[in-house]
mmCIF file of C-alpha atoms in Angstrom:
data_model
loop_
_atom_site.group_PDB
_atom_site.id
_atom_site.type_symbol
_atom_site.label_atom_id
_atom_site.label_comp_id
_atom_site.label_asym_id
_atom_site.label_seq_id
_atom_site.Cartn_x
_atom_site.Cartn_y
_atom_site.Cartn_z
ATOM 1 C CA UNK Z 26 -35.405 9.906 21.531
ATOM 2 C CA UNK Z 27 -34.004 7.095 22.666
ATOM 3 C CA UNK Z 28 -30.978 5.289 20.379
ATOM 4 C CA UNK Z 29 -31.238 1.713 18.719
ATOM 5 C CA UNK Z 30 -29.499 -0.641 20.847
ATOM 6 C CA UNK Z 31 -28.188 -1.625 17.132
ATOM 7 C CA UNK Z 32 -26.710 1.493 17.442
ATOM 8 C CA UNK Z 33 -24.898 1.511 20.136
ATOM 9 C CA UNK Z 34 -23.795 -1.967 19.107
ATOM 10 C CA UNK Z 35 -22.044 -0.531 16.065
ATOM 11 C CA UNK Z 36 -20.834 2.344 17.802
ATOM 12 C CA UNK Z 37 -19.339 0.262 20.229
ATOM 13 C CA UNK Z 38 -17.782 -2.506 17.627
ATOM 14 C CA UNK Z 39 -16.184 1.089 15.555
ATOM 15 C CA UNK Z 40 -14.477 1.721 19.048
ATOM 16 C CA UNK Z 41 -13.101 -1.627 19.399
ATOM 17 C CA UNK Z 42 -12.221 -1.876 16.198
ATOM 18 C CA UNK Z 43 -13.899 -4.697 15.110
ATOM 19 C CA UNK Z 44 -15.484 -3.387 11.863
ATOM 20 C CA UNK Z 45 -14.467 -3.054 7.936
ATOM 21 C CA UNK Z 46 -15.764 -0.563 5.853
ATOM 22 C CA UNK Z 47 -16.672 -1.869 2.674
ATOM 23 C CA UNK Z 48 -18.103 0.229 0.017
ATOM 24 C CA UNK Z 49 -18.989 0.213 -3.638
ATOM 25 C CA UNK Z 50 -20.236 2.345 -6.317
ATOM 26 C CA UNK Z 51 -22.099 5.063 -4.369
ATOM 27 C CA UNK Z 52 -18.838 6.417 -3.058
ATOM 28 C CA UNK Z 53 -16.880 6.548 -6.253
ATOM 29 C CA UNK Z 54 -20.170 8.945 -7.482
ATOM 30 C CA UNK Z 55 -20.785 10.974 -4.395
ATOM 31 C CA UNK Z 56 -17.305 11.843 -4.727
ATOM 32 C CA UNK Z 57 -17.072 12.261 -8.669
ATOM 33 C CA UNK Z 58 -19.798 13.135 -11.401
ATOM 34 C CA UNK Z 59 -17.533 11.165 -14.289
ATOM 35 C CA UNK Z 60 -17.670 7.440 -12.248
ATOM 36 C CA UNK Z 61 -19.139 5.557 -14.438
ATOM 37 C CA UNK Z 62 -21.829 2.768 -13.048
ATOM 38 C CA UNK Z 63 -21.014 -0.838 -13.851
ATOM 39 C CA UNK Z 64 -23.491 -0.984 -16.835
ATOM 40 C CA UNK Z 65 -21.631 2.330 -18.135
ATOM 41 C CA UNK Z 66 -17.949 0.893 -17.350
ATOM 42 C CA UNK Z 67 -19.830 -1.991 -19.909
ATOM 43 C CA UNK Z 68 -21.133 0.077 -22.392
ATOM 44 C CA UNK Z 69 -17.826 1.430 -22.428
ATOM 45 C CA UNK Z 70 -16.283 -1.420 -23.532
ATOM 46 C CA UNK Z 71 -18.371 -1.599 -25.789
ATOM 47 C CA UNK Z 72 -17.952 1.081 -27.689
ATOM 48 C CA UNK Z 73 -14.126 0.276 -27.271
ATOM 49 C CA UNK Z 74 -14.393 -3.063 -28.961
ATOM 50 C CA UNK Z 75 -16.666 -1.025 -31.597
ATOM 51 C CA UNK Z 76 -13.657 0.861 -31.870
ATOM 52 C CA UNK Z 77 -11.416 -2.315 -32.257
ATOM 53 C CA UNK Z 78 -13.597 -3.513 -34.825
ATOM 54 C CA UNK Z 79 -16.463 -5.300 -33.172
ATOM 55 C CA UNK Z 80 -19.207 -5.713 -35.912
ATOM 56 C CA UNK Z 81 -22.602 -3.981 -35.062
ATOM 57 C CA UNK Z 82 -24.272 -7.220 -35.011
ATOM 58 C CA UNK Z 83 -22.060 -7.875 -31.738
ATOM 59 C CA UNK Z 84 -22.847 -4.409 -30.312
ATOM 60 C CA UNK Z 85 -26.402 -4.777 -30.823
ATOM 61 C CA UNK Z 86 -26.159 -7.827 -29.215
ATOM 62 C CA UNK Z 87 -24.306 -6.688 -26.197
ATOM 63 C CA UNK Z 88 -26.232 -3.861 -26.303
ATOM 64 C CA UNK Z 89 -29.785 -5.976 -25.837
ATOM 65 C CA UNK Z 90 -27.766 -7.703 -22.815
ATOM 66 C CA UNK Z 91 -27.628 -4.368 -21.344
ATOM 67 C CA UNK Z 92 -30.983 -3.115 -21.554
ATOM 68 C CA UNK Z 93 -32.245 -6.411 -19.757
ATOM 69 C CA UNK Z 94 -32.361 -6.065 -16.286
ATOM 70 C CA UNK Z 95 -31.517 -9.387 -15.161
ATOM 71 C CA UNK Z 96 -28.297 -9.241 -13.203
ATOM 72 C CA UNK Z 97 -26.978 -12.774 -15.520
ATOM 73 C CA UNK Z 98 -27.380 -11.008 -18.974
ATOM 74 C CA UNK Z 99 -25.241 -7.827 -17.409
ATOM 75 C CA UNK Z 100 -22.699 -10.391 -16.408
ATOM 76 C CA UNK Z 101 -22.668 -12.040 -19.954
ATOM 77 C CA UNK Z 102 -22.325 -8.725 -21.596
ATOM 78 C CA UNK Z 103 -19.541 -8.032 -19.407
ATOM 79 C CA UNK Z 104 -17.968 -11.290 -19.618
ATOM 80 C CA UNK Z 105 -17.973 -10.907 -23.513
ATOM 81 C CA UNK Z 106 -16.773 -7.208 -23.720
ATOM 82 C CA UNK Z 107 -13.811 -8.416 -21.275
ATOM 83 C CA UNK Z 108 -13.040 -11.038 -23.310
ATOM 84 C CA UNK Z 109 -12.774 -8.998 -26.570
ATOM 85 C CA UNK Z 110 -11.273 -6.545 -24.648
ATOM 86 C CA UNK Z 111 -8.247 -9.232 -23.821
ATOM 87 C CA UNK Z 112 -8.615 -10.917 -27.226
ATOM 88 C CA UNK Z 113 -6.871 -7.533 -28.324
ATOM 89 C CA UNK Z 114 -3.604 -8.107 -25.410
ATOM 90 C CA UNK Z 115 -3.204 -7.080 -22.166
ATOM 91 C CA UNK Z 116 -2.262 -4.042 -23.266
ATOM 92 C CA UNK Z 117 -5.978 -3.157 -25.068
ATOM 93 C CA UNK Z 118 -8.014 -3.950 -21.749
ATOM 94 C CA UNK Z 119 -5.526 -2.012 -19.817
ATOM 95 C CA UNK Z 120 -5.454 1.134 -21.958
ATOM 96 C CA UNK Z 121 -9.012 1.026 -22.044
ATOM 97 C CA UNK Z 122 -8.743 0.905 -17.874
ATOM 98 C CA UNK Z 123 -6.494 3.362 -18.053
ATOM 99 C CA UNK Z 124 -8.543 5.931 -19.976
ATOM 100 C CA UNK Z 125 -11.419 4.986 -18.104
ATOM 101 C CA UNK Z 126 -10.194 5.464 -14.566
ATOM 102 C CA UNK Z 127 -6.479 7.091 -14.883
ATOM 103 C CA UNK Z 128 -8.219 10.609 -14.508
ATOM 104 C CA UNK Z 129 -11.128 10.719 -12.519
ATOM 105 C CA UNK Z 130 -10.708 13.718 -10.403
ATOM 106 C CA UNK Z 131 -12.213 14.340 -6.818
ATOM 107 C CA UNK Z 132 -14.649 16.604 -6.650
ATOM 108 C CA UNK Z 133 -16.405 15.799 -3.625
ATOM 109 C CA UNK Z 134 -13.734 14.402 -0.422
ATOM 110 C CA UNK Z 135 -16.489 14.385 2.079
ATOM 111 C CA UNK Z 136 -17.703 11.019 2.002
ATOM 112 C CA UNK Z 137 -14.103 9.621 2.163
ATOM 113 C CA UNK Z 138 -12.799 11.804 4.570
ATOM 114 C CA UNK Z 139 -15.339 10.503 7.076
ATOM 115 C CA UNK Z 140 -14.562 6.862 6.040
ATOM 116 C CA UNK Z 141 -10.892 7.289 6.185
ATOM 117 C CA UNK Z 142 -11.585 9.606 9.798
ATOM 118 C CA UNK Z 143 -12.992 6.008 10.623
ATOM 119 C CA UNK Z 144 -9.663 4.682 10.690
ATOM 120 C CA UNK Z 145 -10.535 1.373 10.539
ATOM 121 C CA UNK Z 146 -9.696 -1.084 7.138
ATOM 122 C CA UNK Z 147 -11.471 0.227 4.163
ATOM 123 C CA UNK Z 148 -12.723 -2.056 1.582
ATOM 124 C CA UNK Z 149 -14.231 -1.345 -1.813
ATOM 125 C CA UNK Z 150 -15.712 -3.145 -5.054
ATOM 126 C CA UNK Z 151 -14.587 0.048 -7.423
ATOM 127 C CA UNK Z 152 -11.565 -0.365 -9.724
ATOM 128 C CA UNK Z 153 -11.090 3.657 -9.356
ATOM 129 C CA UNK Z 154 -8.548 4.998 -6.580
ATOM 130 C CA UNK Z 155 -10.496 7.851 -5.510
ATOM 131 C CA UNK Z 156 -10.197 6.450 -1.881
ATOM 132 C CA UNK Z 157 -6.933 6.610 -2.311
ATOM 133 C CA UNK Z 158 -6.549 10.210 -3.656
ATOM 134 C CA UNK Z 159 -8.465 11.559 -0.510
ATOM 135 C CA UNK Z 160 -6.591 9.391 1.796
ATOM 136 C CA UNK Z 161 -3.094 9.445 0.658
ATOM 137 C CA UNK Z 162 -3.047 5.349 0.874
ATOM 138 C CA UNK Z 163 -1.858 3.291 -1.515
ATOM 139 C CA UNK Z 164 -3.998 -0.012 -2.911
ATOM 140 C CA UNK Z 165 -3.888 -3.569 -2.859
ATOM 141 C CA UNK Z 166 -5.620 -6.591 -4.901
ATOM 142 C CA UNK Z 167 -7.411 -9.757 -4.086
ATOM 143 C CA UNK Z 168 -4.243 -11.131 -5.462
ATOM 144 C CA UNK Z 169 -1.572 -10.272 -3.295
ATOM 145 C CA UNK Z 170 -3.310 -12.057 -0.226
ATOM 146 C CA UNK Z 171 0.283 -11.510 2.483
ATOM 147 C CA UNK Z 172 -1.146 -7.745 1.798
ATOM 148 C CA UNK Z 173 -4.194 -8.117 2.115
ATOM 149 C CA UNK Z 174 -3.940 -10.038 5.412
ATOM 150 C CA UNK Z 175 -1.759 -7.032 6.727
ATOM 151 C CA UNK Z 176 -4.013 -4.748 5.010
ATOM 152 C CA UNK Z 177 -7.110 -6.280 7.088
ATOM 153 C CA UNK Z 178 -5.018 -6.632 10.682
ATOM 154 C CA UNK Z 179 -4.043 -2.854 9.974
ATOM 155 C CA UNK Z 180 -0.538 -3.825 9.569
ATOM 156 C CA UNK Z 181 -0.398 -1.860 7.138
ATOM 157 C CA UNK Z 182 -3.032 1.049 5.898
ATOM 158 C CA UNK Z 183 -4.287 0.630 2.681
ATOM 159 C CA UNK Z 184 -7.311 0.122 0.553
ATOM 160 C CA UNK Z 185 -8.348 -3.045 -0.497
ATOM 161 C CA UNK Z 186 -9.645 -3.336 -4.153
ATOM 162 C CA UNK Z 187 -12.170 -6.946 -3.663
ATOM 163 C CA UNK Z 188 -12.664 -6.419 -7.814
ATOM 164 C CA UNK Z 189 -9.416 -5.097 -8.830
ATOM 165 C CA UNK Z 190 -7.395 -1.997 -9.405
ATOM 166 C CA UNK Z 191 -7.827 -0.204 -12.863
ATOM 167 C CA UNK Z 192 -4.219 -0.118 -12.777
ATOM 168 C CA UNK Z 193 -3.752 -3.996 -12.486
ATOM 169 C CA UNK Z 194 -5.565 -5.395 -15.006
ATOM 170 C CA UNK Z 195 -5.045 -9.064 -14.297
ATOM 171 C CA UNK Z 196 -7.050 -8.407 -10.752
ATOM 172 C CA UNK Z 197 -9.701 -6.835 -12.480
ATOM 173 C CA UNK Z 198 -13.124 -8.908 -11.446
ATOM 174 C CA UNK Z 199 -15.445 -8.048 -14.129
ATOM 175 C CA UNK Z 200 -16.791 -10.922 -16.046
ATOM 176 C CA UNK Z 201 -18.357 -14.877 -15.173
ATOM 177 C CA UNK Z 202 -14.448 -16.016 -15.806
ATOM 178 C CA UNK Z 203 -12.876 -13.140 -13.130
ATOM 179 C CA UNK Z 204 -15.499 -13.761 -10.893
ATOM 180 C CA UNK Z 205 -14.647 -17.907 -10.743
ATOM 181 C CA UNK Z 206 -10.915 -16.744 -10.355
ATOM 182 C CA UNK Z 207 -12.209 -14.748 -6.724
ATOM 183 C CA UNK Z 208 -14.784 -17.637 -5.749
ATOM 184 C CA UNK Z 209 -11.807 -20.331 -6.696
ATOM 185 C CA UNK Z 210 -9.335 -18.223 -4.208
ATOM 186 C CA UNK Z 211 -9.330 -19.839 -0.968
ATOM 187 C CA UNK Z 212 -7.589 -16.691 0.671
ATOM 188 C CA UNK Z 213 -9.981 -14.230 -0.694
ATOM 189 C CA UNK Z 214 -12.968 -16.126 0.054
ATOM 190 C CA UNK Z 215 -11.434 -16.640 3.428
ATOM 191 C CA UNK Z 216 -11.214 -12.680 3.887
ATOM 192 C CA UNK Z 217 -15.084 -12.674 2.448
#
C-alpha cells in the first residue's frame, strides 16, 4: 500500500527539522495512572478549598460547573477554585501544586522516549514534569520568553510548559484571568 503523500510530507519536515511536538494530557496518562485530567486537577481544588474552609454552598456550586459540559462553565469553575486557591497566598496554591504533581511517578516511558528519540523541541500543555523525568531535561515557562526562544531554536534542550510548571506557580495557566495573562503576552502568542 502505497503511503499518504501527507506522510511523506511529515516525514520529510521531522528530517529537516522543521516540526514541534506539542502534546497535552494524553501523554501525562499513557505514561502515569495518577495524572489527573483537567476536570480532576479542578475537583481537586476543590476539595482543597473545602479543606480551607470553602462552604458547601460554594462546592456545590463549583461542583454543578463541573458536571456541565460546556467548556466556559469548566473554565469558571477553574477560574474560581484558582482564585480561592490564591486568596489563601502563594504558598496555598503552590502546596496544593505541589502535592498534586511533586510525585507522580513514571510508570510507562514509552510514549516519551519516542517523543524525546524525535529530538526535535517538545512542547506540552501539562503542569507535570513527567517529560522531563524520562528525558533528563529540565523545563521552562511561557514566562521566561529569552528561554523559550532558545528552547524553540534548540539552543538549548528543554521542555516547554505553554500552561505552566507545577513548580512555578505564577506561570500556572489555569483560569479566565491566567489565560488573558498568555493571550496578553506578545512573545508567547508570537511562539503560538
Amino acid at each position: 500500500m502505497a503511503k499518504e503523500p501527507i506522510e511523506d510530507d511529515l516525514r520529510q519536515m521531522i528530517h529537516d527539522k522543521r516540526v514541534v511536538v506539542v502534546v497535552g494530557a494524553g501523554v501525562s496518562c499513557a505514561t502515569t495512572s495518577r495524572a489527573p485530567s483537567w476536570r480532576g486537577l479542578i475537583e481537586s481544588g476543590m476539595e482543597r478549598c473545602r479543606v480551607l474552609g470553602a462552604n458547601e454552598e460554594w462546592c456545590k456550586k463549583i461542583g454543578s460547573f463541573l458536571a456541565d459540559s460546556d467548556p466556559d462553565m469548566l473554565l469558571a469553575a477553574a477560574e474560581l477554585v484558582a482564585k480561592r486557591l490564591w486568596k489563601g497566598g502563594e504558598s496555598e496554591f503552590a502546596r496544593w501544586l505541589r502535592d498534586t504533581f511533586e510525585k507522580l511517578s513514571v510508570e510507562r516511558p514509552e510514549v516519551i522516549q519516542r517523543l524525546v528519540a524525535l529530538d526535535l523541541p517538545l512542547v506540552t500543555t501539562n503542569y507535570d514534569d513527567l517529560i522531563e523525568k524520562v528525558a533528563g531535561l529540565r523545563s521552562v515557562t511561557w514566562k521566561e520568553p529569552r528561554k523559550v526562544t532558545r528552547s524553540l531554536r534548540g539552543d538549548d534542550r528543554r521542555v516547554l510548559h505553554l500552561h505552566g510548571h507545577w513548580d512555578e506557580p505564577d506561570s500556572v495557566v489555569l483560569g479566565i484571568r491566567s489565560y488573558e495573562d498568555v493571550k496578553n503576552n506578545e512573545h508567547t502568542q508570537a511562539v503560538m
